[in-house]
Coordinates of C-alpha atoms in Angstrom, one line a residue:
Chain A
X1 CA 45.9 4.8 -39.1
X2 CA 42.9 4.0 -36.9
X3 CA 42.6 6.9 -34.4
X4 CA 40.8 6.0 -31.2
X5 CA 38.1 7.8 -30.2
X6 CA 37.0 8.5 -27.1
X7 CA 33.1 9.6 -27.1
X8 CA 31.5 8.3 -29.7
X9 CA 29.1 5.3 -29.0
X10 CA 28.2 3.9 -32.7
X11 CA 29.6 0.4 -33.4
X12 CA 32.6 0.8 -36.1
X13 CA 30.2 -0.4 -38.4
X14 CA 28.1 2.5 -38.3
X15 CA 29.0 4.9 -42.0
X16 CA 28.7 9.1 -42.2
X17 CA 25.2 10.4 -43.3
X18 CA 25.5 11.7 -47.1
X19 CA 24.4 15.1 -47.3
X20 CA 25.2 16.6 -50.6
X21 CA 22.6 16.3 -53.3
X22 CA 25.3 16.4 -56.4
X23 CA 26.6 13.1 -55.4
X24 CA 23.3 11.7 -55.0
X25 CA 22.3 12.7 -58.8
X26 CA 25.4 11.3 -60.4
X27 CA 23.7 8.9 -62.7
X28 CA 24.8 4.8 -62.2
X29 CA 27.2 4.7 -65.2
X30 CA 29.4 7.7 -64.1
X31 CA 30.1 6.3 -61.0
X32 CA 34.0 4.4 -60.9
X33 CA 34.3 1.4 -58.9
X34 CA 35.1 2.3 -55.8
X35 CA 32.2 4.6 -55.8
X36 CA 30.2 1.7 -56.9
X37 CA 31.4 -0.4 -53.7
X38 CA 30.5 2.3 -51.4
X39 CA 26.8 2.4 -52.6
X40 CA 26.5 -1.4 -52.5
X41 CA 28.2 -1.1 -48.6
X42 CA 25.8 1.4 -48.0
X43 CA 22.9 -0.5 -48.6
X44 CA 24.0 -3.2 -47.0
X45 CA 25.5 -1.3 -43.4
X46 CA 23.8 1.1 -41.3
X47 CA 24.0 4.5 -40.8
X48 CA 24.5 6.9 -38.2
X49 CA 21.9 9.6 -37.3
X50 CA 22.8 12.9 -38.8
X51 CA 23.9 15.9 -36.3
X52 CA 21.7 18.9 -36.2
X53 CA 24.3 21.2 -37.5
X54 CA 25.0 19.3 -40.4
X55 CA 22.5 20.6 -43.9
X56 CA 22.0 19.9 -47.4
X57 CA 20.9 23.3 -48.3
X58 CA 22.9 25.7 -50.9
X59 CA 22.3 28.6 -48.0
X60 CA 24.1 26.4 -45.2
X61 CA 28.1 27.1 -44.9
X62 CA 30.7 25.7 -42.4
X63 CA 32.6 28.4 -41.8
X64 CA 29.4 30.7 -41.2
X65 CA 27.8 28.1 -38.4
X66 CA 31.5 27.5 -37.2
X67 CA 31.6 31.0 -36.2
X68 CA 28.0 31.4 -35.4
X69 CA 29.0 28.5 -32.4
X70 CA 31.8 30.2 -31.4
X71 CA 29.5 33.4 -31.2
X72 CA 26.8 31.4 -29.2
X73 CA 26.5 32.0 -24.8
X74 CA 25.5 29.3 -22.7
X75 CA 23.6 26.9 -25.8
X76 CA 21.4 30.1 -27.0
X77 CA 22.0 29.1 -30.6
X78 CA 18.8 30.7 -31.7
X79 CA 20.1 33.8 -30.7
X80 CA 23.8 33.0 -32.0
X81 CA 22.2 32.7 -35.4
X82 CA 19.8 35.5 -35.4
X83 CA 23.1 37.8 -35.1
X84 CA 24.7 36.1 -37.8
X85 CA 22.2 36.8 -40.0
X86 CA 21.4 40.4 -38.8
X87 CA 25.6 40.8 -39.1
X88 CA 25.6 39.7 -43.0
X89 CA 22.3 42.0 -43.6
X90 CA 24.1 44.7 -41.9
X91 CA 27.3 44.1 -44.5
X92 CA 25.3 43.7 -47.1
X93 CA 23.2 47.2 -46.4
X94 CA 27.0 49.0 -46.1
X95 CA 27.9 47.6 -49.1
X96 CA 25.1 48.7 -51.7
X97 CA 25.0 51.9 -50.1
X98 CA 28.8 52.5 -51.2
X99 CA 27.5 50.9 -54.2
X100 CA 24.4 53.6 -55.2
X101 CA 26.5 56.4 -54.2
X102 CA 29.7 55.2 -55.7
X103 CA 30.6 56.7 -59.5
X104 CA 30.3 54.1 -62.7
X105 CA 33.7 54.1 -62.6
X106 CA 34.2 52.0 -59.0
X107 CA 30.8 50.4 -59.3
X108 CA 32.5 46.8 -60.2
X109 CA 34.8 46.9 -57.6
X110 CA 32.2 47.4 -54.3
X111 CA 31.8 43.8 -53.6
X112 CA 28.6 42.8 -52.4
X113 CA 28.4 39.4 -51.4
X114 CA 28.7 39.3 -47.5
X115 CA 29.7 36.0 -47.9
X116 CA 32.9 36.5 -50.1
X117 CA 33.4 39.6 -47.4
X118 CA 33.0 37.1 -44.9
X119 CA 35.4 34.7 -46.1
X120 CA 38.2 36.5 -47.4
X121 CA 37.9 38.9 -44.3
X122 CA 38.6 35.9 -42.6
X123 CA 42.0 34.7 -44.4
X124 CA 42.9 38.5 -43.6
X125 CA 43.0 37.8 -40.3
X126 CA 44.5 34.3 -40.3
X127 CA 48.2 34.3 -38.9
X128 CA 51.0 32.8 -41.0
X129 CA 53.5 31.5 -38.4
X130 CA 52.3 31.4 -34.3
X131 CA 54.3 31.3 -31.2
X132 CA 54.2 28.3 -28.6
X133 CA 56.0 27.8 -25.1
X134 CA 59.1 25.7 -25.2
X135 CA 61.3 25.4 -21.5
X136 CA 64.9 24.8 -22.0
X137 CA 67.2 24.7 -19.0
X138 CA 64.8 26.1 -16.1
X139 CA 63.7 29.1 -18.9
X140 CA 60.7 29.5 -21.1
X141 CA 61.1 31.0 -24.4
X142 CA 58.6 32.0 -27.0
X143 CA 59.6 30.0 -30.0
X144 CA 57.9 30.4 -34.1
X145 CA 56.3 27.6 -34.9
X146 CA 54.0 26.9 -38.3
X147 CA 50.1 26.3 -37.5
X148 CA 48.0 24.4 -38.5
X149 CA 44.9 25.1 -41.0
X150 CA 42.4 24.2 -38.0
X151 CA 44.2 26.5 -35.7
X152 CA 44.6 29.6 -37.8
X153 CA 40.6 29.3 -38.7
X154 CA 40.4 29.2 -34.7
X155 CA 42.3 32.1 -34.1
X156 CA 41.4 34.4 -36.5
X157 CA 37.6 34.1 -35.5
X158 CA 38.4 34.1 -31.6
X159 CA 40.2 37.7 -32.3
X160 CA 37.0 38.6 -34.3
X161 CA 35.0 38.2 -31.7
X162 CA 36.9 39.2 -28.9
X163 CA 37.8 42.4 -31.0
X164 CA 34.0 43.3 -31.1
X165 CA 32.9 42.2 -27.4
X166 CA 35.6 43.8 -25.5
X167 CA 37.1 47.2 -27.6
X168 CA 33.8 48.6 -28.1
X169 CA 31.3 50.9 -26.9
X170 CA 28.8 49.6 -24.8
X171 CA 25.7 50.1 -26.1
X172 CA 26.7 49.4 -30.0
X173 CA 24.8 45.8 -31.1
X174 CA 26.8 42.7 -31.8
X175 CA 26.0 42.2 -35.3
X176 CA 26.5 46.5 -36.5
X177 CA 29.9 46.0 -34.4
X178 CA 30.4 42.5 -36.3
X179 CA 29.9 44.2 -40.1
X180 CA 31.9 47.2 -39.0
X181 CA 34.9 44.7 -38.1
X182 CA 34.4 42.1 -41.0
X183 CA 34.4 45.4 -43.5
X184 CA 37.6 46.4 -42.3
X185 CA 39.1 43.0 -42.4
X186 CA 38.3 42.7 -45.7
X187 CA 40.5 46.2 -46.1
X188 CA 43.3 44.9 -44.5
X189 CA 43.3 47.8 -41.6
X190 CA 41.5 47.5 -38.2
X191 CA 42.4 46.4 -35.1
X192 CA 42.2 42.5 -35.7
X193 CA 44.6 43.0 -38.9
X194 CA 47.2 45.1 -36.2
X195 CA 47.1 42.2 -33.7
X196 CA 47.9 39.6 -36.4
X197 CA 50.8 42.0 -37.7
X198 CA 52.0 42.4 -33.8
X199 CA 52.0 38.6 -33.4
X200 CA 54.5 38.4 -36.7
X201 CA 56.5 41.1 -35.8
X202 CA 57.3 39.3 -32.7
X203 CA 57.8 36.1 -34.3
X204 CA 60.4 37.7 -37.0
X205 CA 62.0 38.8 -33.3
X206 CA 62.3 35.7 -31.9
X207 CA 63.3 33.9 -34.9
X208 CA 66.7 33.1 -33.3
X209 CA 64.7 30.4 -31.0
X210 CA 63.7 28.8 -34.0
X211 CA 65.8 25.6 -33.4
X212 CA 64.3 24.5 -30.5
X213 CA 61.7 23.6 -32.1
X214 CA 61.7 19.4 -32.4
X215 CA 59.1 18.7 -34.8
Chain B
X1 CA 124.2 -31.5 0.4
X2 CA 124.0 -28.0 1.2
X3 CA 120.1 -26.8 0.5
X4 CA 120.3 -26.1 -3.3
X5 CA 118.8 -22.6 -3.7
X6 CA 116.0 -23.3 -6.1
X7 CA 114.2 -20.4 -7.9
X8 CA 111.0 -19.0 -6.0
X9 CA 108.8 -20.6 -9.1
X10 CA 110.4 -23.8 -8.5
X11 CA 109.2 -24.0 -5.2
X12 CA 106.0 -23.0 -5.6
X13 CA 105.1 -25.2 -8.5
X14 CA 106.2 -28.5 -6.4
X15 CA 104.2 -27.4 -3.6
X16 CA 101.2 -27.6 -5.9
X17 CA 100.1 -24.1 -5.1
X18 CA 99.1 -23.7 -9.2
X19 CA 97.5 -27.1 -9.5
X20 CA 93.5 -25.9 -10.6
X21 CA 91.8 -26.5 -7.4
X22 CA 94.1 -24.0 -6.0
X23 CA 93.9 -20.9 -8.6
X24 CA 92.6 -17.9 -7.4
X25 CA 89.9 -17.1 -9.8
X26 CA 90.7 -15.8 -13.0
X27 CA 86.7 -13.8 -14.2
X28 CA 84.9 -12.8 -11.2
X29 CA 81.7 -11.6 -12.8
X30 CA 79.8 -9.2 -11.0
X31 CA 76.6 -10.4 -13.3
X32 CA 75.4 -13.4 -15.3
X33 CA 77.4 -14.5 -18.2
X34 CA 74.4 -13.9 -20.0
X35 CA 72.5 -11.3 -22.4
X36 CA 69.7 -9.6 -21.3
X37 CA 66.1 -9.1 -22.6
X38 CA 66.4 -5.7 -22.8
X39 CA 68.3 -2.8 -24.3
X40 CA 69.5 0.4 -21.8
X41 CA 67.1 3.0 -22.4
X42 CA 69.0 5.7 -24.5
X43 CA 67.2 9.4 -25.2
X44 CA 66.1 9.5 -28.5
X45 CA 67.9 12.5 -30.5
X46 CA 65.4 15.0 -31.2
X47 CA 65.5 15.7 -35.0
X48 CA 66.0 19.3 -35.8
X49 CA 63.1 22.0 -36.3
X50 CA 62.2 21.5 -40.0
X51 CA 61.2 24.6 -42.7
X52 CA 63.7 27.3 -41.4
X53 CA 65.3 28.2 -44.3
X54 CA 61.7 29.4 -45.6
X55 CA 60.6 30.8 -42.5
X56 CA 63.8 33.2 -42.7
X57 CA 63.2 33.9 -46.3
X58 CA 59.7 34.7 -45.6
X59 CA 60.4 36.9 -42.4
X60 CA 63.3 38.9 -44.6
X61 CA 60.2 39.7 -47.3
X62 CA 57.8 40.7 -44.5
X63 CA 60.4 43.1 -43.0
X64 CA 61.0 44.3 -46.3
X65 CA 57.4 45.2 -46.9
X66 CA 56.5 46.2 -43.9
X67 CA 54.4 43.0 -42.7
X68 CA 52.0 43.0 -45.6
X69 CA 51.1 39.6 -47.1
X70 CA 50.4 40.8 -50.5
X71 CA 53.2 41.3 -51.8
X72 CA 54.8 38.0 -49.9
X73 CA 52.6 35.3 -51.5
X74 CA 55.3 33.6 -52.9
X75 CA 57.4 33.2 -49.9
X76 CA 54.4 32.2 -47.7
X77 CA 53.0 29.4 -50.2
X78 CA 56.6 28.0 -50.4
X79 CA 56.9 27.8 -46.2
X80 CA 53.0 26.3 -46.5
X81 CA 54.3 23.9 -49.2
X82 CA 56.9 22.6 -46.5
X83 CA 55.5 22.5 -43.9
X84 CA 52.5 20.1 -45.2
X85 CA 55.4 18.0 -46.9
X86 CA 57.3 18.1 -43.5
X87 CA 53.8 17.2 -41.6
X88 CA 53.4 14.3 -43.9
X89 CA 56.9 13.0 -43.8
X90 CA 56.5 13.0 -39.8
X91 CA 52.8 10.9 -40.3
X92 CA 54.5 8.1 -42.4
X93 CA 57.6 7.8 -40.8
X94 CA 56.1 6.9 -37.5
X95 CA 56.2 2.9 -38.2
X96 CA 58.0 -0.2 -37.1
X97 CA 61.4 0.5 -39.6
X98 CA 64.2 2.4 -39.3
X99 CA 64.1 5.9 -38.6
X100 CA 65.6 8.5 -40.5
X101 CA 69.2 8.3 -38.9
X102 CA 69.1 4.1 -38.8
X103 CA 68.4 3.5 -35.4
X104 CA 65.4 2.1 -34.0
X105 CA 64.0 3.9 -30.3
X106 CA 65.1 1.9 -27.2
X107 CA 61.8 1.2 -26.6
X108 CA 60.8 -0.7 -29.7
X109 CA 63.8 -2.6 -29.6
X110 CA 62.8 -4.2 -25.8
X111 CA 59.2 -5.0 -27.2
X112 CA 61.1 -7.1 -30.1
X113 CA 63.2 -8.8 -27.5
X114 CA 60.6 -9.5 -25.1
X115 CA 59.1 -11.4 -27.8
X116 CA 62.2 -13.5 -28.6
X117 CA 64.0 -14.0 -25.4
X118 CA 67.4 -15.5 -24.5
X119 CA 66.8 -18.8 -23.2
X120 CA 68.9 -19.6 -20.1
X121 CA 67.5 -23.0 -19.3
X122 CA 67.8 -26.5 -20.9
X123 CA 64.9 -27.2 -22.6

């Protein structure tokens, strides 16, 4: 289905911008047909300009500049991403220095990679099952309803971030109370964890208003 | 003669009171004797709330283990599973055909009409 769209200004003939080098190296006879059609419509049609945001390098990942905008004040992105980075060089300091001091034992199970910390911290925190306003008969009742991927992503980095800029000490730096956060996340304790298990606890309670759901 | 005492009927028939002209009028139709362009508009029944089954399956495990999605995995990639089948079910069913309980919504039907209507002239 064509979906309208409201702000863009390119003429429907306008394609995306390919960014990703591996499709670009695929040798002519690998290609199947419809792949073949595309790179003979792309020749042919032009193309729109490619956001900022958008990169072909192996460093760049969505999830890390999605959350590096949702960090970012009144357009300062230079800032926004200077914290980023200064939050995964803070995770990744914590993490070798369990690692030296760890036995040989536990060695392989410190995980270094602020990036794997970052991610699957982030599926910690993602709710299951969220609760939305439904009125029936004059009352309003909080009713469990499944979300959607978009939505849990949303959620779980809005908590993140609220956990660090509102709970915390005052003079503590974004990206030290950032790691500090992320590392427990990726423990399954902290305070972000608790919020997501208060949120299903009182899902399982409403449960009863389940059937007013209509969708 | 004496007046012969004829029926009430009788008497009423020879003074031509049921003759047509005279009939009171047998339909008195408040509207046109005709069939309208459009369709009464009638509140769609809302379909039920779909995956509850899981969503109770998966709430028993999480009470049982105290909220922790470990050891729940199963539970929670079933509800996921339905949900996405349930999400794309509702994305192809929204077309022109029947929905799932054979009726089509009161508006679609007037659009259909409006193209095809009743002619009430002579042509």
């Amino acid at each position: 289905r064509i979906m309208p769209v409201r702000w863009s200004r390119y003429n429907p003939s306008y394609l995306e911008p390919e960014v990703k080098k591996e499709s670009l190296q695929k040798p002519l006879e690998e290609l199947t047909e419809e792949e073949r059609e595309q790179m003979e419509l792309k020749a042919v049609r032009p193309i729109k300009a490619a956001p900022p945001s958008l990169s072909s390098s192996v460093f760049s990942d969505p999830m890390i500049s999605k959350f590096t905008n949702m960090m970012m004040k009144s357009g300062n992105k230079v800032l926004a991403r200077s914290l980023m980075s200064q939050t995964l060089e803070a995770i990744k300091r914590k993490q070798l220095e369990k690692y030296h001091k760890a036995p040989e034992s536990e060695k392989e199970t410190i995980e270094c990679n602020p990036y794997v910390i970052f991610h699957q911290a982030l599926k910690n925190c993602q709710p299951i099952i969220g609760l939305s306003n439904i009125t029936r008969g004059g009352k309003t009742y909080q009713v469990p309803v499944p979300l959607t991927d978009n939505r849990k992503r949303f959620l779980a980095m809005k908590w993140l971030i609220t956990e660090c800029r509102e709970n915390k000490h005052r003079r503590t730096l974004m990206p030290e109370k950032l790691s500090q956060e992320l590392l427990l996340a990726f423990n399954n304790e902290g305070p972000v964890i608790k919020r997501k298990h208060i949120l299903h606890k009182m899902a399982e309670a409403n449960r009863a208003y389940a059937h007013f759901r209509w969708w | 003669m004496a007046a012969p005492a004829y029926p009430a009927w009788v008497t009423r028939w020879v003074s031509g009171q049921w003759r047509n002209k005279k009939r009171p009028p047998t339909l008195r139709p408040p509207r046109a004797l005709a069939l309208a362009d459009k369709v009464a508009n009638r509140r769609e029944q809302s379909t039920e709330a779909t995956c509850i089954t899981e969503m109770s399956v998966m709430m028993a495990c999480w009470k049982q283990n105290d909220f922790n999605d470990v050891p729940c995995a199963e539970e929670i990639r079933t509800f996921y599973d339905c949900v996405a089948k349930a999400e794309k079910e509702r994305r192809n069913q929204n077309e022109d055909t029947l929905s799932s309980r054979g009726n089509l919504p009161s508006s679609k039907v007037n659009k259909l009409l409006k193209r095809f209507p009743q002619i009430t002239h002579y042509v």
